Every structure is written in C-alpha cells, then in structure tokens.
Amino acid sequence: MEQESVLRTFSLTKLYGGVPAVDHVSMNIGRGEIYGFVGRNGAGKTTLMRMVGGLIRKSGGGFELFGCPDADPKEYLVRRRLGAIIEAPAVYPSFTAYQNLEMQCLAGGVTDTSVIPRLLERVGLAYTGKKKAKDFSLGMRQRLGIAAALVGKPEFLILDEPVNGLDPQGIVEVRELLKSLNREEGITVFVSSHILGELSKLATKFGFIERGRLLQEISASELEHACRKSVTLYVDKIAGFADAMRALGVKDYRVISANSAEVFAELPVSALAFALRDAGIDLLRVIENDVDLERYFIDLVGRSAQ
Ligand code: ATP
C-alpha cells in the first residue's frame, strides 16, 4: 500500500518579478516522515514553505495538504492540522514562556489553556518560571517557538531553519525534540537547513533544492549508502577481480573499467593486495574515497549546473 501523503506538490512555482524562486517543484512528504529540505541560502526553501503555509500565493502548479488540493475552498480546514515556524519563531520577548503560549492559544482560538504546562514540559521549558523570553538562549527561544507551533495539536510541523544560529548543544536539543515529537506523537516534520550535516542525524528523507529546482529526493538509507566510504583500485587487469572479492568476502563493489574498480568495504590495503595477487592481478594504485554528506550535496549541485 502506498504511504499516505501529508504534502504533495505538483510543479509548484513562485515567480518574483518573472524570476522563479521556486521552479516547478514536485515533492512528496509521507505521513510519519521527517523530511529534510536542504539547499543553499536563496535556493527557495522559505518560499516553498511560505506557499504551503498559506503566507504567500503561488504563481503556478499546486499542492495537496492531507490529500486536499490548495484550490479547494475547504482547504482552510486542513490547514488547522498544520503547525509552522517559517522564518523567525513568533516569540514575544517581554513575556514568560507560559505567557507566550497563552498568547498563542488566544491567537489560535484554543480555549483550553491546560495544554500549556504539558507543552512546556514537552519542550523542556517547564522550569523557566518568571524568566522572560528575551533572557532565553537562542535554543530555548527556538523550543518555545516549537511549543507555540504545537498549541493547535498539529499533525504536520513545518520548520524553516530551526537550528540556524544555534550552538551545538542547542542543535542537539532541537533535534532530539523533533525526533521525539515524530516518534512519540506521530507528527510528520518538514524541516529545512542549508547544512545537510545538521539534518543528517534527524531526517528520514531528504529533498535537495537549488535555484528553485528540486534536484533529488532520497531516503536517509539511500543517502547513507551513497555516502559510504569506498576505495578505487587500479589494477593491471580486471579478469579474476570477482574471485578476489569473493575470497575477501566482499560483495559490495563495482567494476569501473578494464583497469579499475570501486570497493565499498573498509579493508587493509595489504589484504586487498594479497587477495588480488592470489587471483593473478597486480594492484597498481589505491585511492580512498571519503564521500561526506556536504561533498555529496556539492557534487549534486555541481552536476545540476552542468
Ligand atoms: P535562505 O536560507 O537564505 O532563507 P531560501 O532557500 O529559504 O534561503 P528563499 O528565501 O526562498 O531561499 O529565496 C529564494 C529566492 O527568492 C532568492 O533569490 C530570494 O532573493 C528571492 N525572494 C524571496 N522572497 C522574495 C520577495 N519577497 N521578493 C523578491 N524576491 C524574493
């Protein structure tokens, strides 16, 4: 059975002065996913999120939220199932955490304020008492913003760059909070960042955007697979290579040419050399490929520009 979509966009486009900020983007976020939206500054992340959040109008294409088309007059009903922080969190600096959430309840028409203590507990701000938001750390303010977005009990949370500017501790706190909201309350999360590494420990699926275009959607496990360490071996001949790999117990390799192959395994070079020699092959050169996440992204963007 196909996974239920929480957000699906179809050729969604936004033009500013005739220039596309979001250019025919078709993406799909399934229920239960943590979707990491990765792109450099100005790539179009915020613009797409603003369209989906109903803050700006689209120029073309469309989207469905919980299966409801954006053109549907009842779309406002599904919008209630959504919580968002796009750009800065709506935090009132001279209010305490509790007062901030009271304001949020008021703004969102939530009459039952008994949710507030539980929400503050949930985001780790239950003990901030009379402290005003302006005296909070950036990470605390971000968590307060998330609590505010949770007031209406959303099933889908859209967060634009929630870890931007946070120190490593703050990043971990926000990441763990989002993971637990996803795991324990089944909230689907759509989160952007310009740093892939920041989302790599959080997202279950990634969408890469560059100059308004969606370059790729990839699951976390596919990305991990694509970023694995490998070695490229240059040999005098490739015949017998498969025997050598079998002898080493290596299944994950690919022959590149008559004189080279890529092996995805961490093995001592000596072990490779011995196994190849036993198969009648001379090992001429070894290159270690350490494809990290940022490299993967840069390569992807580089390929899109060609
Ligand atoms: P950042 O991380 O810097 O916010 P982003 O990926 O969110 O980047 P957007 O803010 O969506 O990118 O911007 C995409 C493009 O659209 C940029 O070139 C930006 O200058 C342009 N843009 C965004 N908002 C407007 C606007 N209101 N008027 C004109 N151009 C805009």
mmCIF file of N, CA, C and O in Angstrom, residues 210-246:
data_model
loop_
_atom_site.group_PDB
_atom_site.id
_atom_site.type_symbol
_atom_site.label_atom_id
_atom_site.label_comp_id
_atom_site.label_asym_id
_atom_site.label_seq_id
_atom_site.Cartn_x
_atom_site.Cartn_y
_atom_site.Cartn_z
ATOM 1 N N GLU A 210 17.964 23.610 -5.384
ATOM 2 C CA GLU A 210 18.992 24.555 -5.836
ATOM 3 C C GLU A 210 18.362 25.436 -6.895
ATOM 4 O O GLU A 210 17.733 24.936 -7.825
ATOM 5 N N ARG A 211 18.529 26.739 -6.740
ATOM 6 C CA ARG A 211 17.942 27.727 -7.661
ATOM 7 C C ARG A 211 16.486 27.415 -7.982
ATOM 8 O O ARG A 211 16.071 27.380 -9.137
ATOM 9 N N GLY A 212 15.752 27.087 -6.943
ATOM 10 C CA GLY A 212 14.307 26.880 -7.085
ATOM 11 C C GLY A 212 13.897 25.513 -7.585
ATOM 12 O O GLY A 212 12.723 25.177 -7.588
ATOM 13 N N ARG A 213 14.879 24.714 -8.027
ATOM 14 C CA ARG A 213 14.512 23.408 -8.588
ATOM 15 C C ARG A 213 14.831 22.275 -7.614
ATOM 16 O O ARG A 213 15.891 22.291 -6.975
ATOM 17 N N LEU A 214 13.941 21.321 -7.535
ATOM 18 C CA LEU A 214 14.187 20.149 -6.689
ATOM 19 C C LEU A 214 15.110 19.206 -7.466
ATOM 20 O O LEU A 214 14.735 18.686 -8.514
ATOM 21 N N LEU A 215 16.300 19.020 -6.926
ATOM 22 C CA LEU A 215 17.283 18.209 -7.660
ATOM 23 C C LEU A 215 17.077 16.727 -7.418
ATOM 24 O O LEU A 215 17.282 15.904 -8.300
ATOM 25 N N GLN A 216 16.703 16.385 -6.189
ATOM 26 C CA GLN A 216 16.597 14.966 -5.847
ATOM 27 C C GLN A 216 15.816 14.799 -4.553
ATOM 28 O O GLN A 216 15.895 15.627 -3.663
ATOM 29 N N GLU A 217 15.082 13.697 -4.487
ATOM 30 C CA GLU A 217 14.501 13.240 -3.213
ATOM 31 C C GLU A 217 15.128 11.884 -2.941
ATOM 32 O O GLU A 217 15.185 11.036 -3.828
ATOM 33 N N ILE A 218 15.580 11.699 -1.734
ATOM 34 C CA ILE A 218 16.314 10.466 -1.429
ATOM 35 C C ILE A 218 16.049 10.095 0.038
ATOM 36 O O ILE A 218 15.971 10.984 0.895
ATOM 37 N N SER A 219 15.901 8.794 0.294
ATOM 38 C CA SER A 219 15.671 8.387 1.689
ATOM 39 C C SER A 219 16.993 8.433 2.444
ATOM 40 O O SER A 219 18.073 8.404 1.838
ATOM 41 N N ALA A 220 16.894 8.488 3.774
ATOM 42 C CA ALA A 220 18.111 8.561 4.593
ATOM 43 C C ALA A 220 18.999 7.348 4.342
ATOM 44 O O ALA A 220 20.224 7.477 4.278
ATOM 45 N N SER A 221 18.390 6.175 4.174
ATOM 46 C CA SER A 221 19.234 4.990 3.979
ATOM 47 C C SER A 221 19.902 5.010 2.598
ATOM 48 O O SER A 221 21.053 4.623 2.463
ATOM 49 N N GLU A 222 19.172 5.526 1.597
ATOM 50 C CA GLU A 222 19.806 5.650 0.269
ATOM 51 C C GLU A 222 20.965 6.653 0.318
ATOM 52 O O GLU A 222 22.001 6.435 -0.307
ATOM 53 N N LEU A 223 20.756 7.716 1.079
ATOM 54 C CA LEU A 223 21.813 8.727 1.185
ATOM 55 C C LEU A 223 23.035 8.141 1.896
ATOM 56 O O LEU A 223 24.170 8.338 1.474
ATOM 57 N N GLU A 224 22.756 7.410 2.937
ATOM 58 C CA GLU A 224 23.855 6.790 3.699
ATOM 59 C C GLU A 224 24.641 5.854 2.773
ATOM 60 O O GLU A 224 25.872 5.843 2.771
ATOM 61 N N HIS A 225 23.897 5.121 1.990
ATOM 62 C CA HIS A 225 24.510 4.192 1.042
ATOM 63 C C HIS A 225 25.376 4.945 0.033
ATOM 64 O O HIS A 225 26.499 4.559 -0.256
ATOM 65 N N ALA A 226 24.829 6.070 -0.446
ATOM 66 C CA ALA A 226 25.549 6.843 -1.461
ATOM 67 C C ALA A 226 26.788 7.516 -0.881
ATOM 68 O O ALA A 226 27.714 7.853 -1.614
ATOM 69 N N CYS A 227 26.791 7.722 0.432
ATOM 70 C CA CYS A 227 27.912 8.433 1.055
ATOM 71 C C CYS A 227 28.910 7.493 1.721
ATOM 72 O O CYS A 227 29.774 7.937 2.458
ATOM 73 N N ARG A 228 28.737 6.211 1.484
ATOM 74 C CA ARG A 228 29.659 5.273 2.149
ATOM 75 C C ARG A 228 31.079 5.482 1.687
ATOM 76 O O ARG A 228 31.331 5.885 0.580
ATOM 77 N N LYS A 229 31.958 5.041 2.552
ATOM 78 C CA LYS A 229 33.367 5.101 2.199
ATOM 79 C C LYS A 229 33.667 4.022 1.168
ATOM 80 O O LYS A 229 33.088 2.940 1.201
ATOM 81 N N SER A 230 34.551 4.324 0.270
ATOM 82 C CA SER A 230 34.949 3.306 -0.698
ATOM 83 C C SER A 230 36.413 3.521 -1.073
ATOM 84 O O SER A 230 36.997 4.562 -0.756
ATOM 85 N N VAL A 231 36.981 2.531 -1.741
ATOM 86 C CA VAL A 231 38.324 2.700 -2.311
ATOM 87 C C VAL A 231 38.247 2.368 -3.795
ATOM 88 O O VAL A 231 37.513 1.464 -4.201
ATOM 89 N N THR A 232 38.962 3.153 -4.579
ATOM 90 C CA THR A 232 39.070 2.822 -6.003
ATOM 91 C C THR A 232 40.412 2.122 -6.199
ATOM 92 O O THR A 232 41.448 2.626 -5.746
ATOM 93 N N LEU A 233 40.354 0.958 -6.821
ATOM 94 C CA LEU A 233 41.565 0.175 -7.042
ATOM 95 C C LEU A 233 41.923 0.236 -8.520
ATOM 96 O O LEU A 233 41.059 0.034 -9.380
ATOM 97 N N TYR A 234 43.178 0.535 -8.790
ATOM 98 C CA TYR A 234 43.669 0.484 -10.175
ATOM 99 C C TYR A 234 44.538 -0.757 -10.301
ATOM 100 O O TYR A 234 45.441 -0.969 -9.475
ATOM 101 N N VAL A 235 44.234 -1.592 -11.278
ATOM 102 C CA VAL A 235 44.880 -2.901 -11.404
ATOM 103 C C VAL A 235 45.385 -3.099 -12.835
ATOM 104 O O VAL A 235 44.988 -2.372 -13.749
ATOM 105 N N ASP A 236 46.265 -4.090 -12.999
ATOM 106 C CA ASP A 236 46.796 -4.312 -14.355
ATOM 107 C C ASP A 236 45.760 -4.973 -15.254
ATOM 108 O O ASP A 236 45.779 -4.783 -16.467
ATOM 109 N N LYS A 237 44.858 -5.744 -14.660
ATOM 110 C CA LYS A 237 43.748 -6.309 -15.449
ATOM 111 C C LYS A 237 42.584 -6.623 -14.515
ATOM 112 O O LYS A 237 42.773 -6.805 -13.300
ATOM 113 N N ILE A 238 41.396 -6.707 -15.078
ATOM 114 C CA ILE A 238 40.211 -6.873 -14.232
ATOM 115 C C ILE A 238 39.760 -8.340 -14.165
ATOM 116 O O ILE A 238 39.023 -8.725 -13.252
ATOM 117 N N ALA A 239 40.241 -9.167 -15.123
ATOM 118 C CA ALA A 239 39.841 -10.582 -15.116
ATOM 119 C C ALA A 239 40.287 -11.227 -13.805
ATOM 120 O O ALA A 239 41.432 -11.037 -13.375
ATOM 121 N N GLY A 240 39.385 -11.910 -13.140
ATOM 122 C CA GLY A 240 39.708 -12.551 -11.865
ATOM 123 C C GLY A 240 39.385 -11.674 -10.662
ATOM 124 O O GLY A 240 39.497 -12.102 -9.508
ATOM 125 N N PHE A 241 38.953 -10.427 -10.917
ATOM 126 C CA PHE A 241 38.664 -9.492 -9.818
ATOM 127 C C PHE A 241 37.552 -10.034 -8.915
ATOM 128 O O PHE A 241 37.640 -9.972 -7.682
ATOM 129 N N ALA A 242 36.524 -10.596 -9.570
ATOM 130 C CA ALA A 242 35.385 -11.126 -8.804
ATOM 131 C C ALA A 242 35.852 -12.249 -7.867
ATOM 132 O O ALA A 242 35.377 -12.345 -6.724
ATOM 133 N N ASP A 243 36.812 -13.067 -8.323
ATOM 134 C CA ASP A 243 37.321 -14.158 -7.466
ATOM 135 C C ASP A 243 37.999 -13.581 -6.224
ATOM 136 O O ASP A 243 37.817 -14.083 -5.114
ATOM 137 N N ALA A 244 38.776 -12.519 -6.460
ATOM 138 C CA ALA A 244 39.491 -11.901 -5.328
ATOM 139 C C ALA A 244 38.498 -11.346 -4.316
ATOM 140 O O ALA A 244 38.665 -11.495 -3.104
ATOM 141 N N MET A 245 37.433 -10.723 -4.822
ATOM 142 C CA MET A 245 36.432 -10.140 -3.917
ATOM 143 C C MET A 245 35.710 -11.254 -3.147
ATOM 144 O O MET A 245 35.440 -11.122 -1.947
ATOM 145 N N ARG A 246 35.448 -12.344 -3.844
ATOM 146 C CA ARG A 246 34.783 -13.476 -3.189
ATOM 147 C C ARG A 246 35.663 -14.008 -2.063
ATOM 148 O O ARG A 246 35.198 -14.263 -0.961
#
